[in-house]
Amino acid sequence: MISEQMNGWRQAWGQLIHEASPFAIVKGEQGIPEFSKAPLNLVEALQAGREHGPKPFVRWQGQSYTYNEFFTKADKITAALQKELAVGKGDRVAIAMRNRPAWMISFMAAVQVGAIPVPINSWSTAEELLYAIKDCGARVVFCDPQRYELLKGLSDDITIVVADETPLRPGDRSWVSMLTHAPEEAVLASPNPEDPALILYTSGTTGQAKGVVSSHKAVCQALYALDFQGALAYMTSEERVRPLLESGLQPTMLLAYPMFHVSGLLSQFMSALRSGRRLVIIYKWDVDDAINTIRDEKVTQFAGVPTMMQQLIHSERFASSDTDTLFALGLGGSAASRALLDKLLESKPMALSGNGYGMTESNGICAAHGGNQFMAFPESVGWPLPLVEIIIGDSPDAPVATGTSGPIWLRTSALMSGYWNKPQDTAEVMKDGWFFTGDVGYLNEHGMLYITDRIKDIIIRGGENISAVEVEHCVCEHPDVDEAAVFMLPDANFGETVGMVVRSESGVTEESLRTFMAERLAAYKLPERIWFAQQPLQRNATGKLKKAQVRKEFTGLD
């Protein structure tokens, strides 16, 4: 049966990437595969949304926008950026606010003027927000009132635009004041494919967030890959797509991913904009609020990190009529347990469920599958997409045999240009055009990718990256802490959480540590468990912490 299905899937794949298809694949520079018919820049790619005119596009807390209304606002903000603030090609425009229509409009306007949008983690502390804004050299920051309170320390040569009415510093702007121009005054930029299009900050093992810079070509290739995924699912799982088509409902996504995250930005916001889907935003994840929204707004699709999916499908209401319109479910962001996969497949056996694997550096693109492929191989993350090449091994020139686990290297036309102003960090993860993911996995006999481990010293809590080194640096600033080790703990709700071992000769208390760290780190980065060591922590001959041994000693976990 699997052999027969596999042949059908491969046939559909081949038809989609044929030279006569919209998804034709060619070898680009250095032999890297790319979609030959993808848009050339992000301005062009996102204009596809205008074709959906009067269709509903986004709803949030009583605010609703059609596609026409969205683009009218975006064009007005575009004109204001150009005429009042002289923002243009290559300028950085930061966005620091929770998910809302103003976030999307700000992003669209930044793209249309030819600037480089820089979405920033809205959960960050003031210090973290200020670091990212200063590091990228932003000229303008769009924010909400909550973030504005944290940003008042910025120099006055950076203009802050606040989405709601609030007292402003001299020189800053209100949202309303940016909407005075006619939309026709906006002049759309025409960036070159290799120009920088986007900077997304991601945690790294150095402890300090790094700005991932992607070109217009890379982002457009990633968006086109998402279109390819949808086309393949339709061709290979038509019986799972048909119920949505026959329902007569507009495809509607529940947006719970933050848009500063690559999945929320590309897979949900920008992909929906291009395809004519509707987005319903919930301000903060709450499972009952999510189910109420699914019921009331007739949501047809939901994709979230495993912790969200776990809460959703274990709710007593999930099997009720409240979720009758939910035809598609997707996982991503961090590893899903076998129990969660089983429950997902049991709860909605005919849904178009799927999974994927990617990272910020590849614009969320690497491997993915959905529908019947996912049903057959639920623990896999699918085939590498046609614009992606993968090698498993210690080096890209030393691949291991099929079925053997090893470090994952990838190259793709959707790959980042590098880390913003960090050439050494870029060089450390690149080798002859291949990106070192820091993850471990293998390819099975069918070419399906499986992720088995993580090399990077990163903890992924509910889909959000946390640098263990950053947490260690923070706690070691406490005057009574001699040394510390931070590591991942498995967690039923979040997939992973933060564990920490501290040695303190002066006997610091857990309460004191938690208070100290809470003043310096975002809440999601704080340790779930803290242990205290009486002896010096194990280190190797060069003085590096032997973290695996420390973790096993205190937790019993391998």
Short mmCIF file of C-alpha atoms in Angstrom, two decimals, residues 96-98 122 126 129-130 133 141-156 158-174:
data_model
loop_
_atom_site.label_atom_id
_atom_site.label_comp_id
_atom_site.label_asym_id
_atom_site.label_seq_id
_atom_site.Cartn_x
_atom_site.Cartn_y
_atom_site.Cartn_z
CA ALA A 96 7.37 45.97 18.22
CA MET A 97 3.77 45.15 19.07
CA ARG A 98 1.44 42.26 19.67
CA SER A 122 7.04 41.72 21.66
CA ALA A 126 13.08 46.77 27.58
CA LEU A 129 13.88 45.49 22.67
CA LEU A 130 16.36 48.34 22.78
CA ILE A 133 16.36 48.31 17.61
CA VAL A 141 9.71 51.96 15.11
CA PHE A 142 6.03 51.03 14.97
CA CYS A 143 4.78 49.90 18.38
CA ASP A 144 1.77 49.63 20.67
CA PRO A 145 1.40 51.62 23.93
CA GLN A 146 2.71 48.74 26.07
CA ARG A 147 5.98 48.60 24.13
CA TYR A 148 6.13 52.42 23.88
CA GLU A 149 6.57 52.63 27.63
CA LEU A 150 9.67 50.45 27.29
CA LEU A 151 11.11 52.41 24.37
CA LYS A 152 11.11 55.95 25.68
CA GLY A 153 14.84 55.65 26.29
CA LEU A 154 15.51 55.60 22.54
CA SER A 155 17.35 58.58 21.08
CA ASP A 156 15.13 61.18 19.43
CA ILE A 158 14.52 57.37 15.92
CA THR A 159 10.86 58.16 15.21
CA ILE A 160 8.34 56.04 17.08
CA VAL A 161 4.84 55.58 15.65
CA VAL A 162 2.32 54.41 18.28
CA ALA A 163 -0.70 52.38 17.18
CA ASP A 164 -3.11 53.75 19.81
CA GLU A 165 -3.66 57.15 21.37
CA THR A 166 -1.14 57.82 24.14
CA PRO A 167 0.98 60.80 25.27
CA LEU A 168 3.96 61.10 22.93
CA ARG A 169 7.54 62.32 23.11
CA PRO A 170 8.33 65.33 20.89
CA GLY A 171 8.88 64.09 17.35
CA ASP A 172 7.01 60.81 17.70
CA ARG A 173 3.85 60.12 15.72
CA SER A 174 0.39 58.76 16.37
#
